[in-house]
Each structure stands twice: as C-alpha cells, then as structure tokens.
PDB file of C-alpha atoms in Angstrom:
ATOM      1  CA  UNK N   1     -47.027  34.230 -18.876  1.00 61.00           C
ATOM      2  CA  UNK N   2     -44.569  32.072 -17.899  1.00 64.00           C
ATOM      3  CA  UNK N   3     -41.499  34.274 -18.612  1.00 90.00           C
ATOM      4  CA  UNK N   4     -38.530  35.374 -16.798  1.00 95.00           C
ATOM      5  CA  UNK N   5     -37.416  38.189 -18.584  1.00 96.00           C
ATOM      6  CA  UNK N   6     -33.910  39.825 -17.794  1.00 97.00           C
ATOM      7  CA  UNK N   7     -32.058  42.870 -19.226  1.00 97.00           C
ATOM      8  CA  UNK N   8     -29.449  43.266 -20.683  1.00 97.00           C
ATOM      9  CA  UNK N   9     -28.909  40.582 -22.642  1.00 95.00           C
ATOM     10  CA  UNK N  10     -25.062  41.458 -22.940  1.00 96.00           C
ATOM     11  CA  UNK N  11     -23.235  43.589 -20.819  1.00 97.00           C
ATOM     12  CA  UNK N  12     -19.363  44.800 -20.860  1.00 97.00           C
ATOM     13  CA  UNK N  13     -18.158  46.581 -18.254  1.00 96.00           C
ATOM     14  CA  UNK N  14     -14.773  48.104 -17.014  1.00 94.00           C
ATOM     15  CA  UNK N  15     -13.313  47.053 -13.532  1.00 93.00           C
ATOM     16  CA  UNK N  16     -14.318  50.580 -12.315  1.00 92.00           C
ATOM     17  CA  UNK N  17     -17.858  50.893 -13.651  1.00 92.00           C
ATOM     18  CA  UNK N  18     -21.049  50.414 -11.681  1.00 96.00           C
ATOM     19  CA  UNK N  19     -23.927  48.491 -13.788  1.00 97.00           C
ATOM     20  CA  UNK N  20     -27.016  46.876 -12.937  1.00 98.00           C
ATOM     21  CA  UNK N  21     -28.741  43.462 -14.154  1.00 98.00           C
ATOM     22  CA  UNK N  22     -32.464  43.304 -13.852  1.00 98.00           C
ATOM     23  CA  UNK N  23     -34.962  40.640 -13.638  1.00 98.00           C
ATOM     24  CA  UNK N  24     -38.802  40.857 -13.822  1.00 97.00           C
ATOM     25  CA  UNK N  25     -41.766  38.140 -13.908  1.00 96.00           C
ATOM     26  CA  UNK N  26     -45.045  38.731 -13.483  1.00 92.00           C
ATOM     27  CA  UNK N  27     -46.525  34.870 -12.972  1.00 91.00           C
ATOM     28  CA  UNK N  28     -47.272  35.993  -9.001  1.00 91.00           C
ATOM     29  CA  UNK N  29     -43.990  34.290  -7.876  1.00 91.00           C
ATOM     30  CA  UNK N  30     -42.730  34.883  -4.318  1.00 90.00           C
ATOM     31  CA  UNK N  31     -39.403  33.598  -4.366  1.00 90.00           C
ATOM     32  CA  UNK N  32     -36.506  34.960  -6.922  1.00 93.00           C
ATOM     33  CA  UNK N  33     -32.951  33.894  -7.314  1.00 93.00           C
ATOM     34  CA  UNK N  34     -29.450  34.970  -8.873  1.00 95.00           C
ATOM     35  CA  UNK N  35     -27.485  32.261 -10.326  1.00 94.00           C
ATOM     36  CA  UNK N  36     -23.919  32.804 -11.905  1.00 96.00           C
ATOM     37  CA  UNK N  37     -22.634  30.382 -14.319  1.00 94.00           C
ATOM     38  CA  UNK N  38     -19.069  30.079 -15.802  1.00 94.00           C
ATOM     39  CA  UNK N  39     -18.506  28.167 -19.034  1.00 88.00           C
ATOM     40  CA  UNK N  40     -18.914  24.552 -18.643  1.00 83.00           C
ATOM     41  CA  UNK N  41     -20.162  24.802 -15.273  1.00 88.00           C
ATOM     42  CA  UNK N  42     -23.535  24.244 -13.880  1.00 90.00           C
ATOM     43  CA  UNK N  43     -25.311  27.364 -12.766  1.00 92.00           C
ATOM     44  CA  UNK N  44     -24.189  28.185  -9.076  1.00 92.00           C
ATOM     45  CA  UNK N  45     -26.633  29.943  -6.698  1.00 90.00           C
ATOM     46  CA  UNK N  46     -25.947  33.610  -5.162  1.00 94.00           C
ATOM     47  CA  UNK N  47     -28.762  34.945  -3.935  1.00 92.00           C
ATOM     48  CA  UNK N  48     -32.390  33.800  -2.946  1.00 89.00           C
ATOM     49  CA  UNK N  49     -35.413  36.364  -2.008  1.00 91.00           C
ATOM     50  CA  UNK N  50     -38.560  35.149  -0.674  1.00 87.00           C
ATOM     51  CA  UNK N  51     -41.372  37.610  -0.280  1.00 89.00           C
ATOM     52  CA  UNK N  52     -39.087  40.396  -0.814  1.00 92.00           C
ATOM     53  CA  UNK N  53     -36.743  39.797   1.855  1.00 91.00           C
ATOM     54  CA  UNK N  54     -33.239  38.279   1.361  1.00 91.00           C
ATOM     55  CA  UNK N  55     -33.286  34.644   2.810  1.00 86.00           C
ATOM     56  CA  UNK N  56     -29.897  33.283   1.401  1.00 85.00           C
ATOM     57  CA  UNK N  57     -26.639  34.660   0.257  1.00 90.00           C
ATOM     58  CA  UNK N  58     -24.332  32.296  -0.464  1.00 88.00           C
ATOM     59  CA  UNK N  59     -21.293  34.425   0.860  1.00 89.00           C
ATOM     60  CA  UNK N  60     -21.124  36.541  -2.388  1.00 95.00           C
ATOM     61  CA  UNK N  61     -18.655  39.235  -2.524  1.00 96.00           C
ATOM     62  CA  UNK N  62     -19.838  42.341  -1.691  1.00 96.00           C
ATOM     63  CA  UNK N  63     -19.367  43.943  -4.895  1.00 97.00           C
ATOM     64  CA  UNK N  64     -22.314  42.081  -5.902  1.00 98.00           C
ATOM     65  CA  UNK N  65     -25.268  43.735  -4.043  1.00 97.00           C
ATOM     66  CA  UNK N  66     -28.807  42.195  -4.662  1.00 98.00           C
ATOM     67  CA  UNK N  67     -31.802  44.249  -4.395  1.00 97.00           C
ATOM     68  CA  UNK N  68     -35.873  43.132  -4.447  1.00 96.00           C
ATOM     69  CA  UNK N  69     -37.791  46.511  -5.094  1.00 95.00           C
ATOM     70  CA  UNK N  70     -41.096  44.262  -5.293  1.00 93.00           C
ATOM     71  CA  UNK N  71     -42.445  41.210  -5.850  1.00 90.00           C
ATOM     72  CA  UNK N  72     -42.175  41.315  -9.791  1.00 95.00           C
ATOM     73  CA  UNK N  73     -38.615  42.949  -9.931  1.00 97.00           C
ATOM     74  CA  UNK N  74     -34.914  42.000  -8.972  1.00 97.00           C
ATOM     75  CA  UNK N  75     -31.824  43.704  -9.740  1.00 98.00           C
ATOM     76  CA  UNK N  76     -28.198  42.833  -9.151  1.00 98.00           C
ATOM     77  CA  UNK N  77     -26.304  46.118  -8.656  1.00 98.00           C
ATOM     78  CA  UNK N  78     -22.295  45.457  -9.739  1.00 97.00           C
ATOM     79  CA  UNK N  79     -19.378  47.815  -8.981  1.00 96.00           C
ATOM     80  CA  UNK N  80     -15.696  47.211  -8.979  1.00 95.00           C
ATOM     81  CA  UNK N  81     -15.960  43.521 -10.414  1.00 96.00           C
ATOM     82  CA  UNK N  82     -13.096  41.659 -11.175  1.00 96.00           C
ATOM     83  CA  UNK N  83     -12.291  39.858 -14.899  1.00 96.00           C
ATOM     84  CA  UNK N  84     -13.272  36.335 -13.125  1.00 96.00           C
ATOM     85  CA  UNK N  85     -16.603  37.692 -12.575  1.00 97.00           C
ATOM     86  CA  UNK N  86     -17.259  37.134 -16.259  1.00 97.00           C
ATOM     87  CA  UNK N  87     -19.957  34.695 -16.691  1.00 97.00           C
ATOM     88  CA  UNK N  88     -23.853  33.983 -17.490  1.00 96.00           C
ATOM     89  CA  UNK N  89     -25.926  35.664 -14.741  1.00 97.00           C
ATOM     90  CA  UNK N  90     -29.156  33.746 -14.499  1.00 96.00           C
ATOM     91  CA  UNK N  91     -32.254  34.921 -12.726  1.00 96.00           C
ATOM     92  CA  UNK N  92     -34.769  32.346 -11.769  1.00 93.00           C
ATOM     93  CA  UNK N  93     -38.572  32.592  -9.662  1.00 92.00           C
ATOM     94  CA  UNK N  94     -40.503  30.004  -8.309  1.00 88.00           C
ATOM     95  CA  UNK N  95     -44.344  29.954  -6.781  1.00 83.00           C
ATOM     96  CA  UNK N  96     -42.665  29.480  -3.322  1.00 74.00           C
ATOM     97  CA  UNK N  97     -38.939  28.690  -2.275  1.00 70.00           C
ATOM     98  CA  UNK N  98     -37.277  25.740  -2.022  1.00 64.00           C
ATOM     99  CA  UNK N  99     -39.672  23.337   0.207  1.00 59.00           C
ATOM    100  CA  UNK N 100     -42.401  23.213  -2.454  1.00 61.00           C
ATOM    101  CA  UNK N 101     -39.754  22.622  -5.461  1.00 64.00           C
ATOM    102  CA  UNK N 102     -38.671  19.773  -3.185  1.00 61.00           C
ATOM    103  CA  UNK N 103     -42.250  18.607  -3.273  1.00 62.00           C
ATOM    104  CA  UNK N 104     -42.422  18.801  -6.720  1.00 64.00           C
ATOM    105  CA  UNK N 105     -45.337  21.432  -6.264  1.00 64.00           C
ATOM    106  CA  UNK N 106     -43.691  24.287  -8.009  1.00 67.00           C
ATOM    107  CA  UNK N 107     -41.352  24.813 -10.838  1.00 78.00           C
ATOM    108  CA  UNK N 108     -38.532  27.307 -11.126  1.00 84.00           C
ATOM    109  CA  UNK N 109     -38.567  28.976 -14.494  1.00 89.00           C
ATOM    110  CA  UNK N 110     -35.127  30.579 -15.371  1.00 92.00           C
ATOM    111  CA  UNK N 111     -34.321  33.999 -17.606  1.00 94.00           C
ATOM    112  CA  UNK N 112     -32.316  33.768 -20.442  1.00 93.00           C
ATOM    113  CA  UNK N 113     -29.436  35.432 -18.804  1.00 95.00           C
ATOM    114  CA  UNK N 114     -27.262  38.293 -19.069  1.00 96.00           C
ATOM    115  CA  UNK N 115     -23.726  37.559 -20.496  1.00 96.00           C
ATOM    116  CA  UNK N 116     -21.555  39.541 -18.531  1.00 97.00           C
ATOM    117  CA  UNK N 117     -17.964  40.492 -19.410  1.00 97.00           C
ATOM    118  CA  UNK N 118     -15.552  42.582 -17.217  1.00 97.00           C
ATOM    119  CA  UNK N 119     -12.454  44.129 -18.983  1.00 95.00           C
TER     120      UNK N 119
ATOM    121  CA  UNK C   1     -17.576  16.384  -3.727  1.00 53.00           C
ATOM    122  CA  UNK C   2     -20.483  16.776  -6.201  1.00 59.00           C
ATOM    123  CA  UNK C   3     -24.068  16.007  -5.079  1.00 83.00           C
ATOM    124  CA  UNK C   4     -25.257  15.060  -7.793  1.00 91.00           C
ATOM    125  CA  UNK C   5     -22.964  13.241 -10.294  1.00 93.00           C
ATOM    126  CA  UNK C   6     -24.062  13.269 -13.963  1.00 95.00           C
ATOM    127  CA  UNK C   7     -22.719  10.991 -16.715  1.00 96.00           C
ATOM    128  CA  UNK C   8     -21.533  11.049 -19.287  1.00 96.00           C
ATOM    129  CA  UNK C   9     -19.889  14.565 -19.412  1.00 94.00           C
ATOM    130  CA  UNK C  10     -19.813  14.593 -22.948  1.00 96.00           C
ATOM    131  CA  UNK C  11     -21.700  12.677 -25.504  1.00 97.00           C
ATOM    132  CA  UNK C  12     -21.697  12.924 -29.448  1.00 97.00           C
ATOM    133  CA  UNK C  13     -23.996  10.853 -31.561  1.00 97.00           C
ATOM    134  CA  UNK C  14     -25.356  10.547 -34.755  1.00 97.00           C
ATOM    135  CA  UNK C  15     -28.968  11.318 -35.397  1.00 97.00           C
ATOM    136  CA  UNK C  16     -30.979   8.714 -35.059  1.00 97.00           C
ATOM    137  CA  UNK C  17     -29.180   7.060 -32.226  1.00 97.00           C
ATOM    138  CA  UNK C  18     -30.924   6.461 -28.855  1.00 97.00           C
ATOM    139  CA  UNK C  19     -28.902   7.595 -25.793  1.00 97.00           C
ATOM    140  CA  UNK C  20     -29.153   7.476 -21.849  1.00 98.00           C
ATOM    141  CA  UNK C  21     -28.121  10.166 -19.274  1.00 98.00           C
ATOM    142  CA  UNK C  22     -27.608   9.394 -15.662  1.00 97.00           C
ATOM    143  CA  UNK C  23     -28.026  11.859 -12.701  1.00 97.00           C
ATOM    144  CA  UNK C  24     -26.672   9.709  -9.366  1.00 95.00           C
ATOM    145  CA  UNK C  25     -26.375  10.551  -5.606  1.00 93.00           C
ATOM    146  CA  UNK C  26     -25.861   9.078  -2.215  1.00 89.00           C
ATOM    147  CA  UNK C  27     -28.729  11.486  -1.030  1.00 87.00           C
ATOM    148  CA  UNK C  28     -32.226  10.931  -1.141  1.00 87.00           C
ATOM    149  CA  UNK C  29     -34.234  13.479  -2.863  1.00 86.00           C
ATOM    150  CA  UNK C  30     -38.306  14.693  -2.492  1.00 82.00           C
ATOM    151  CA  UNK C  31     -37.973  15.035  -6.416  1.00 84.00           C
ATOM    152  CA  UNK C  32     -35.355  15.714  -9.157  1.00 90.00           C
ATOM    153  CA  UNK C  33     -35.740  18.345 -12.116  1.00 91.00           C
ATOM    154  CA  UNK C  34     -34.254  18.055 -15.666  1.00 94.00           C
ATOM    155  CA  UNK C  35     -33.287  21.117 -17.468  1.00 94.00           C
ATOM    156  CA  UNK C  36     -31.861  21.586 -20.952  1.00 95.00           C
ATOM    157  CA  UNK C  37     -29.631  24.482 -21.673  1.00 94.00           C
ATOM    158  CA  UNK C  38     -28.630  25.779 -24.920  1.00 89.00           C
ATOM    159  CA  UNK C  39     -25.354  27.934 -25.255  1.00 84.00           C
ATOM    160  CA  UNK C  40     -25.799  31.653 -23.836  1.00 83.00           C
ATOM    161  CA  UNK C  41     -29.730  31.162 -22.534  1.00 88.00           C
ATOM    162  CA  UNK C  42     -31.180  29.777 -19.304  1.00 91.00           C
ATOM    163  CA  UNK C  43     -32.101  26.785 -18.302  1.00 93.00           C
ATOM    164  CA  UNK C  44     -35.274  25.203 -19.507  1.00 91.00           C
ATOM    165  CA  UNK C  45     -37.120  22.801 -17.386  1.00 89.00           C
ATOM    166  CA  UNK C  46     -38.063  19.597 -18.960  1.00 92.00           C
ATOM    167  CA  UNK C  47     -39.756  17.602 -16.124  1.00 91.00           C
ATOM    168  CA  UNK C  48     -40.030  17.124 -12.223  1.00 89.00           C
ATOM    169  CA  UNK C  49     -39.954  13.712 -10.892  1.00 90.00           C
ATOM    170  CA  UNK C  50     -41.303  13.331  -7.294  1.00 87.00           C
ATOM    171  CA  UNK C  51     -42.412   9.622  -6.714  1.00 88.00           C
ATOM    172  CA  UNK C  52     -39.861   6.862  -6.406  1.00 92.00           C
ATOM    173  CA  UNK C  53     -39.986   4.538  -9.676  1.00 94.00           C
ATOM    174  CA  UNK C  54     -41.648   7.032 -11.387  1.00 93.00           C
ATOM    175  CA  UNK C  55     -41.614   7.083 -15.289  1.00 95.00           C
ATOM    176  CA  UNK C  56     -42.349  10.122 -17.112  1.00 93.00           C
ATOM    177  CA  UNK C  57     -42.269  10.648 -21.255  1.00 93.00           C
ATOM    178  CA  UNK C  58     -42.157  13.795 -22.905  1.00 89.00           C
ATOM    179  CA  UNK C  59     -42.003  12.997 -26.784  1.00 92.00           C
ATOM    180  CA  UNK C  60     -39.207  10.919 -27.673  1.00 95.00           C
ATOM    181  CA  UNK C  61     -37.604  11.527 -23.932  1.00 95.00           C
ATOM    182  CA  UNK C  62     -38.257   9.041 -21.065  1.00 95.00           C
ATOM    183  CA  UNK C  63     -37.356  10.328 -17.666  1.00 96.00           C
ATOM    184  CA  UNK C  64     -37.135   7.438 -14.773  1.00 96.00           C
ATOM    185  CA  UNK C  65     -36.747   8.251 -10.819  1.00 95.00           C
ATOM    186  CA  UNK C  66     -35.353   5.733  -9.130  1.00 95.00           C
ATOM    187  CA  UNK C  67     -36.983   3.363  -6.549  1.00 94.00           C
ATOM    188  CA  UNK C  68     -34.846   4.736  -3.773  1.00 93.00           C
ATOM    189  CA  UNK C  69     -35.034   8.312  -5.061  1.00 91.00           C
ATOM    190  CA  UNK C  70     -30.921   9.067  -5.045  1.00 92.00           C
ATOM    191  CA  UNK C  71     -31.097   8.266  -8.862  1.00 94.00           C
ATOM    192  CA  UNK C  72     -32.632   9.345 -12.442  1.00 96.00           C
ATOM    193  CA  UNK C  73     -32.358   8.955 -15.811  1.00 97.00           C
ATOM    194  CA  UNK C  74     -33.191  10.580 -19.057  1.00 97.00           C
ATOM    195  CA  UNK C  75     -33.484   8.258 -22.193  1.00 97.00           C
ATOM    196  CA  UNK C  76     -33.637  10.135 -25.929  1.00 97.00           C
ATOM    197  CA  UNK C  77     -34.817   8.017 -28.442  1.00 97.00           C
ATOM    198  CA  UNK C  78     -34.068   8.441 -32.272  1.00 97.00           C
ATOM    199  CA  UNK C  79     -32.124  11.600 -31.056  1.00 96.00           C
ATOM    200  CA  UNK C  80     -32.458  14.658 -33.759  1.00 96.00           C
ATOM    201  CA  UNK C  81     -29.864  17.635 -34.041  1.00 95.00           C
ATOM    202  CA  UNK C  82     -32.454  19.691 -32.410  1.00 93.00           C
ATOM    203  CA  UNK C  83     -31.590  17.630 -29.453  1.00 95.00           C
ATOM    204  CA  UNK C  84     -28.263  19.223 -28.948  1.00 95.00           C
ATOM    205  CA  UNK C  85     -27.647  21.150 -25.843  1.00 95.00           C
ATOM    206  CA  UNK C  86     -26.409  20.977 -22.138  1.00 95.00           C
ATOM    207  CA  UNK C  87     -28.819  18.516 -20.035  1.00 97.00           C
ATOM    208  CA  UNK C  88     -28.732  19.018 -16.157  1.00 96.00           C
ATOM    209  CA  UNK C  89     -30.426  17.748 -13.452  1.00 95.00           C
ATOM    210  CA  UNK C  90     -31.053  19.485  -9.903  1.00 93.00           C
ATOM    211  CA  UNK C  91     -32.619  18.562  -6.890  1.00 87.00           C
ATOM    212  CA  UNK C  92     -33.395  20.697  -3.524  1.00 80.00           C
ATOM    213  CA  UNK C  93     -30.624  19.964  -0.851  1.00 75.00           C
ATOM    214  CA  UNK C  94     -30.438  20.950   2.821  1.00 69.00           C
ATOM    215  CA  UNK C  95     -28.033  23.494   3.888  1.00 66.00           C
ATOM    216  CA  UNK C  96     -27.277  25.348   7.175  1.00 64.00           C
ATOM    217  CA  UNK C  97     -30.980  25.209   7.941  1.00 63.00           C
ATOM    218  CA  UNK C  98     -32.252  26.059   4.683  1.00 63.00           C
ATOM    219  CA  UNK C  99     -32.344  24.524   1.637  1.00 69.00           C
ATOM    220  CA  UNK C 100     -30.916  25.090  -2.081  1.00 76.00           C
ATOM    221  CA  UNK C 101     -31.689  24.092  -5.541  1.00 82.00           C
ATOM    222  CA  UNK C 102     -28.255  22.481  -6.708  1.00 85.00           C
ATOM    223  CA  UNK C 103     -27.536  21.172 -10.380  1.00 90.00           C
ATOM    224  CA  UNK C 104     -25.195  18.531 -11.703  1.00 92.00           C
ATOM    225  CA  UNK C 105     -22.210  19.134 -13.710  1.00 91.00           C
ATOM    226  CA  UNK C 106     -24.830  18.268 -16.635  1.00 94.00           C
ATOM    227  CA  UNK C 107     -24.164  16.337 -19.640  1.00 96.00           C
ATOM    228  CA  UNK C 108     -23.043  18.108 -22.977  1.00 96.00           C
ATOM    229  CA  UNK C 109     -24.846  16.574 -25.652  1.00 96.00           C
ATOM    230  CA  UNK C 110     -24.111  16.847 -29.485  1.00 96.00           C
ATOM    231  CA  UNK C 111     -26.469  15.059 -32.251  1.00 96.00           C
ATOM    232  CA  UNK C 112     -24.781  15.125 -35.477  1.00 96.00           C
ATOM    233  CA  UNK C 113     -26.674  14.992 -38.805  1.00 95.00           C
TER     234      UNK C 113
END
C-alpha cells in the first residue's frame, strides 16, 4: 500500500465556516506534510510533522491549524478562510524527514489533494 | 528568486515527437526528484537522481543529473498523448537550520494527437 488518501476530494466553504481536511497513510511513514498549490503554480510547503510533532510552520496564517492525532493521520482545520485561500491542498508523507529525501534514501508520496473553494 | 528554474514553462508538441525539459539551479543538491502532476491530482514521483552524471530510464523517459549536481533534464522519446501533464522537479534545500522540499515552477506539457 503506497497510498496517501485525502478527504474530501472537493470542498466548498463559506468564510464563516469551520471545516477540516483529512489525510491518512498506512506506510509507516514518520513525516507528513501539508502543501498548498494555486493554479499554474508549484506546490508550496505549509507544515511539516515529524514523529507526530510539528517541526516546520512556513509562517502560515492561524486560520489554518494542523493536527497530527497519530502517526497515520494528519488533519488541517480551517476557520474563517478568505477567497484567496482557494487552492488545491496536498498532503504528502515520507519515511523520514528531509535528510533522507536529500540522500535519495526515501521518497515523498503525495495524496490526490483536496480542491478547496472559499466563497 | 526561484531556486529551481525549469524550462520551458509550456510545451505543446505532436504525438511522436521528442522533447527535453530542463531543471537548473545555482545550488548543489544531494538529489533531485521529478514528479508528474495531472490537473486536480497530486504529484506522482517519477524518479530520484542522486549521483552526479547519473542517467535513469523509465520506459520512454530518460532522466539525467548533471555532473555538478546543480541541474537535471528529462527527455521523452516519441511522446504520447498520455504524457500530457505538469512535470515538476524538486529538491531538498536548507532553511533556517532545517530543510524543506521545494519545487520548480514546472513545465506544462501538452501532447496533441
């Protein structure tokens, strides 16, 4: 099983709503990531969790709140978003964090993404 | 400044033609990864190149890592319509005592029948 599963696939929410994006992997990976991708742009890193602890927050606004309940799950809680937050939100995981990717010893697997539209 | 520069940004070719996509940087990378992404989907890893001068083949795709490990290329032979997609190169870069995986802007390839 080399899948990273994201739900929902599509989400439309109002600016006053609270919603959550979910990500799940059962590969035993210890690092999980949230990326944001706007149209015609590359993915941009938001958060990194390593061994269930937040290790990188790329100065993401507090209206995005990540949570890692266990080693297989990663959530992204959304509250009071703006229309410009509409994007494809991608979850990824890897066996270990960056150093192992850098050495080519591991791979980062991405989920299919959640297409978020804020109205 | 973009750390990883990809070229061309857009490429539209006919089925059966060959093409090369480039990923260049002024920085040295321990490894570079190539991904392919279709609209509305997540990136899918194609290959990781690690050793300077390394060449890896994946069916009609040939990946090369520059000797100095600053650049990489992806060559597709006899392109098919199924090759259409966004091709992204990515590398791990240091940031403030930590590191992160960064992507180039991508090359949007369209293969026409």
